[in-house]
Short mmCIF file of C-alpha atoms in Angstrom, two decimals:
data_model
loop_
_atom_site.label_atom_id
_atom_site.label_comp_id
_atom_site.label_asym_id
_atom_site.label_seq_id
_atom_site.Cartn_x
_atom_site.Cartn_y
_atom_site.Cartn_z
CA LYS A 1 -1.77 -13.44 -10.60
CA GLN A 2 -4.80 -11.45 -11.68
CA GLU A 3 -3.92 -7.79 -11.96
CA VAL A 4 -5.73 -4.63 -13.00
CA THR A 5 -3.77 -1.64 -14.27
CA GLN A 6 -4.81 1.93 -14.94
CA ILE A 7 -2.68 4.31 -16.94
CA PRO A 8 -2.16 7.25 -16.66
CA ALA A 9 -2.21 7.82 -12.91
CA ALA A 10 -3.31 11.43 -13.45
CA LEU A 11 -4.91 13.39 -16.27
CA SER A 12 -5.82 17.05 -16.70
CA VAL A 13 -8.18 18.24 -19.43
CA PRO A 14 -9.98 21.50 -20.21
CA GLU A 15 -13.73 21.72 -19.65
CA GLY A 16 -15.82 20.47 -22.55
CA GLU A 17 -13.29 17.95 -23.82
CA ASN A 18 -14.24 14.33 -24.43
CA LEU A 19 -11.87 11.93 -22.73
CA VAL A 20 -11.09 8.24 -22.33
CA LEU A 21 -9.81 6.50 -19.23
CA ASN A 22 -8.07 3.16 -19.66
CA CYS A 23 -8.11 -0.04 -17.66
CA SER A 24 -6.31 -3.28 -18.50
CA PHE A 25 -6.50 -6.71 -16.88
CA THR A 26 -4.30 -9.78 -17.12
CA ASP A 27 -6.87 -12.59 -17.11
CA SER A 28 -9.30 -12.97 -20.00
CA ALA A 29 -11.58 -15.10 -17.79
CA ILE A 30 -13.24 -11.97 -16.53
CA TYR A 31 -16.70 -12.19 -14.96
CA ASN A 32 -17.55 -8.51 -14.85
CA LEU A 33 -15.88 -5.13 -14.67
CA GLN A 34 -16.98 -2.13 -12.66
CA TRP A 35 -16.05 1.53 -12.83
CA PHE A 36 -16.15 3.62 -9.66
CA ARG A 37 -15.69 7.28 -8.84
CA GLN A 38 -13.97 8.43 -5.64
CA ASP A 39 -13.98 12.03 -4.46
CA PRO A 40 -11.22 13.16 -2.05
CA GLY A 41 -11.80 11.81 1.46
CA LYS A 42 -14.91 9.94 0.39
CA GLY A 43 -15.99 6.42 -0.37
CA LEU A 44 -16.45 4.87 -3.79
CA THR A 45 -19.53 5.41 -5.92
CA SER A 46 -20.41 2.83 -8.55
CA LEU A 47 -20.74 4.28 -12.06
CA LEU A 48 -21.15 1.34 -14.41
CA LEU A 49 -20.97 -2.45 -14.32
CA ILE A 50 -20.32 -4.47 -17.48
CA GLN A 51 -20.98 -8.18 -17.51
CA SER A 52 -18.57 -10.39 -19.47
CA SER A 53 -21.32 -11.06 -22.03
CA GLN A 54 -21.69 -7.33 -22.74
CA ARG A 55 -19.50 -5.04 -24.79
CA GLU A 56 -20.58 -1.72 -23.34
CA GLN A 57 -22.79 0.11 -20.89
CA THR A 58 -23.98 3.70 -20.93
CA SER A 59 -25.18 6.10 -18.26
CA GLY A 60 -25.71 9.71 -19.22
CA ARG A 61 -22.39 11.16 -20.42
CA LEU A 62 -20.53 7.99 -19.46
CA ASN A 63 -19.89 4.99 -21.67
CA ALA A 64 -17.85 1.99 -20.61
CA SER A 65 -16.64 -0.69 -22.99
CA LEU A 66 -15.17 -4.13 -22.42
CA ASP A 67 -12.89 -6.09 -24.76
CA LYS A 68 -12.04 -9.43 -23.16
CA SER A 69 -9.75 -10.59 -25.95
CA SER A 70 -7.43 -7.61 -25.55
CA GLY A 71 -7.85 -7.39 -21.77
CA ARG A 72 -9.03 -3.80 -21.86
CA SER A 73 -11.87 -1.61 -20.70
CA THR A 74 -12.35 2.08 -21.37
CA LEU A 75 -14.49 4.72 -19.70
CA TYR A 76 -15.51 7.48 -22.08
CA ILE A 77 -16.66 10.77 -20.58
CA ALA A 78 -18.36 13.15 -22.98
CA ALA A 79 -18.28 16.94 -22.63
CA SER A 80 -16.29 16.92 -19.41
CA GLN A 81 -17.23 19.31 -16.58
CA PRO A 82 -15.30 20.54 -13.51
CA GLY A 83 -17.67 18.41 -11.40
CA ASP A 84 -16.21 15.32 -13.09
CA SER A 85 -12.91 15.94 -11.29
CA ALA A 86 -12.29 12.87 -9.12
CA THR A 87 -10.35 9.62 -9.08
CA TYR A 88 -11.79 6.90 -11.30
CA LEU A 89 -11.19 3.29 -10.36
CA CYS A 90 -11.85 0.16 -12.33
CA ALA A 91 -12.28 -3.22 -10.68
CA ALA A 92 -12.63 -6.68 -12.18
CA SER A 93 -14.01 -9.95 -10.92
CA PHE A 94 -12.82 -13.16 -12.49
CA THR A 95 -14.38 -16.55 -13.11
CA GLY A 96 -13.88 -18.75 -10.07
CA THR A 97 -13.61 -15.79 -7.70
CA ALA A 98 -16.56 -13.84 -8.99
CA SER A 99 -17.53 -12.36 -5.63
CA LYS A 100 -14.13 -10.70 -5.17
CA LEU A 101 -13.00 -7.54 -6.94
CA THR A 102 -9.45 -6.75 -7.99
CA PHE A 103 -8.93 -3.00 -8.16
CA GLY A 104 -6.69 -0.82 -10.26
CA THR A 105 -4.87 2.06 -8.60
CA GLY A 106 -7.04 4.66 -10.31
CA THR A 107 -6.71 7.66 -12.60
CA ARG A 108 -6.97 11.07 -10.94
CA LEU A 109 -8.88 13.35 -13.33
CA GLN A 110 -8.88 17.13 -13.15
CA VAL A 111 -11.17 19.10 -15.43
CA THR A 112 -10.06 22.73 -15.62
CA LEU A 113 -12.09 25.83 -16.47
CA ASN B 1 -32.01 4.45 3.43
CA ALA B 2 -28.64 5.23 4.98
CA GLY B 3 -26.87 2.72 2.72
CA VAL B 4 -23.54 1.61 4.17
CA THR B 5 -22.31 3.35 7.31
CA GLN B 6 -18.99 3.00 9.12
CA THR B 7 -18.03 3.79 12.71
CA PRO B 8 -15.77 5.53 13.65
CA LYS B 9 -14.69 7.96 10.90
CA PHE B 10 -11.26 8.60 12.38
CA ARG B 11 -9.15 6.85 14.98
CA VAL B 12 -5.59 7.09 16.30
CA LEU B 13 -4.12 4.07 18.07
CA LYS B 14 -0.84 3.29 19.71
CA THR B 15 1.08 0.20 18.66
CA GLY B 16 -0.33 -2.86 20.41
CA GLN B 17 -3.76 -1.43 21.13
CA SER B 18 -6.90 -3.12 19.87
CA MET B 19 -10.03 -1.78 18.27
CA THR B 20 -13.12 -2.78 16.31
CA LEU B 21 -14.49 -1.08 13.23
CA LEU B 22 -18.23 -1.38 12.67
CA CYS B 23 -19.93 -1.55 9.29
CA ALA B 24 -23.71 -1.50 8.97
CA GLN B 25 -25.95 -1.74 5.89
CA ASP B 26 -29.69 -1.36 5.58
CA MET B 27 -30.12 -2.77 2.08
CA ASN B 28 -30.60 -6.41 3.14
CA HIS B 29 -27.46 -7.38 1.25
CA GLU B 30 -26.01 -10.85 1.67
CA TYR B 31 -22.39 -10.03 0.86
CA MET B 32 -20.18 -7.69 2.85
CA TYR B 33 -16.52 -6.77 2.42
CA TRP B 34 -13.69 -5.02 4.20
CA TYR B 35 -10.96 -3.30 2.15
CA ARG B 36 -7.97 -1.19 2.95
CA GLN B 37 -6.75 1.60 0.69
CA ASP B 38 -3.13 2.67 0.69
CA PRO B 39 -1.41 5.24 -1.56
CA GLY B 40 -0.22 3.70 -4.80
CA MET B 41 -1.65 0.26 -4.00
CA GLY B 42 -5.34 0.60 -4.69
CA LEU B 43 -7.97 -1.16 -2.64
CA ARG B 44 -7.13 -4.59 -1.28
CA LEU B 45 -9.63 -7.05 0.13
CA ILE B 46 -9.05 -7.99 3.78
CA HIS B 47 -12.00 -10.28 4.58
CA TYR B 48 -15.47 -10.80 3.24
CA SER B 49 -18.72 -12.53 4.15
CA VAL B 50 -21.25 -14.26 1.92
CA GLY B 51 -24.00 -14.27 4.52
CA GLU B 52 -24.84 -14.08 8.21
CA GLY B 53 -22.50 -16.23 10.27
CA THR B 54 -19.92 -16.66 7.48
CA THR B 55 -16.49 -15.10 6.93
CA ALA B 56 -13.67 -15.70 4.46
CA LYS B 57 -10.14 -14.42 3.92
CA GLY B 58 -9.29 -11.97 1.20
CA GLU B 59 -5.94 -10.84 -0.16
CA VAL B 60 -4.44 -9.32 3.02
CA PRO B 61 -6.12 -10.95 6.08
CA ASP B 62 -3.13 -11.16 8.47
CA GLY B 63 -3.53 -9.10 11.64
CA TYR B 64 -7.31 -8.75 11.25
CA ASN B 65 -10.34 -10.69 12.41
CA VAL B 66 -13.98 -10.31 11.40
CA SER B 67 -17.41 -11.35 12.56
CA ARG B 68 -20.88 -11.33 10.97
CA LEU B 69 -23.27 -12.18 13.76
CA LYS B 70 -26.10 -10.19 12.20
CA LYS B 71 -26.84 -9.86 8.51
CA GLN B 72 -26.70 -6.08 8.60
CA ASN B 73 -23.40 -5.77 10.49
CA PHE B 74 -19.82 -6.70 9.65
CA LEU B 75 -17.13 -6.05 12.26
CA LEU B 76 -13.39 -5.73 11.59
CA GLY B 77 -11.07 -6.22 14.56
CA LEU B 78 -7.43 -5.38 15.10
CA GLU B 79 -6.15 -7.34 18.10
CA SER B 80 -2.71 -5.72 18.32
CA ALA B 81 -2.37 -2.72 16.02
CA ALA B 82 0.87 -2.15 14.10
CA PRO B 83 2.04 0.96 12.19
CA SER B 84 1.70 -1.05 8.95
CA GLN B 85 -2.06 -1.07 9.56
CA THR B 86 -2.24 2.70 9.16
CA SER B 87 -4.66 3.03 6.26
CA VAL B 88 -8.14 4.01 5.18
CA TYR B 89 -10.59 1.16 5.68
CA PHE B 90 -13.68 0.78 3.54
CA CYS B 91 -16.64 -1.47 4.00
CA ALA B 92 -18.86 -2.50 1.10
CA SER B 93 -21.93 -4.63 0.54
CA SER B 94 -23.70 -6.22 -2.41
CA TYR B 95 -26.92 -8.12 -3.02
CA GLU B 96 -24.98 -11.03 -4.45
CA GLY B 97 -21.28 -11.49 -5.08
CA VAL B 98 -21.46 -10.55 -8.73
CA HIS B 99 -23.56 -7.45 -8.28
CA THR B 100 -22.57 -3.83 -7.78
CA GLN B 101 -20.81 -3.15 -4.52
CA TYR B 102 -21.93 -0.18 -2.41
CA PHE B 103 -19.26 1.46 -0.29
CA GLY B 104 -19.26 3.21 3.04
CA PRO B 105 -17.48 6.56 3.64
CA GLY B 106 -14.38 4.98 5.14
CA THR B 107 -12.48 5.00 8.43
CA ARG B 108 -9.09 6.71 8.56
CA LEU B 109 -6.90 4.81 11.03
CA THR B 110 -3.47 5.93 12.20
CA VAL B 111 -1.29 3.64 14.30
CA LEU B 112 1.59 5.38 16.06
#
């Protein structure tokens, strides 16, 4: 069964710190991987999408990497701010079921003053 | 553009009642999806559609039906609601299946 795991479930860091969120997947036949942000009581907002042929994508202070051989993706957030506090979800699509996403359970991030 | 909208935002049902959730998108996307989100379980795909007039089962389709009569709308129906269907329901759409999915704000459903 294709599974996506995110550890830890929650993380608290002081403002200004650089941080890494982790995502692991069980099937190396990944098609693409997406990172989303979810604020409390809201829907999901897409942050970055990495195709299987890519190793990383960047948007502003965010950088996502993909390592298919180890089954891992990381989301790096530089110079964290209180406004970054949210739940971050990763989701993978796999070859053969490329139109369907398998989600992790998310990491709840709190950036403190 | 409104993006993806969902109606209603909140709903309380009694066991056995029926209801329909409406999802609308104005981005001319071909693909549309319905997910449910439960604590500790992440988002799970209920049904999806790859174009007008098509529907397909996702991971947890039992107890739900869907219809895609118009390209911009995707309806999720509960024929006989059960407490296990208490959840937050999200609709999403994408240009093609492998592209970024855009999510609606969600519908919080409670079944008593």
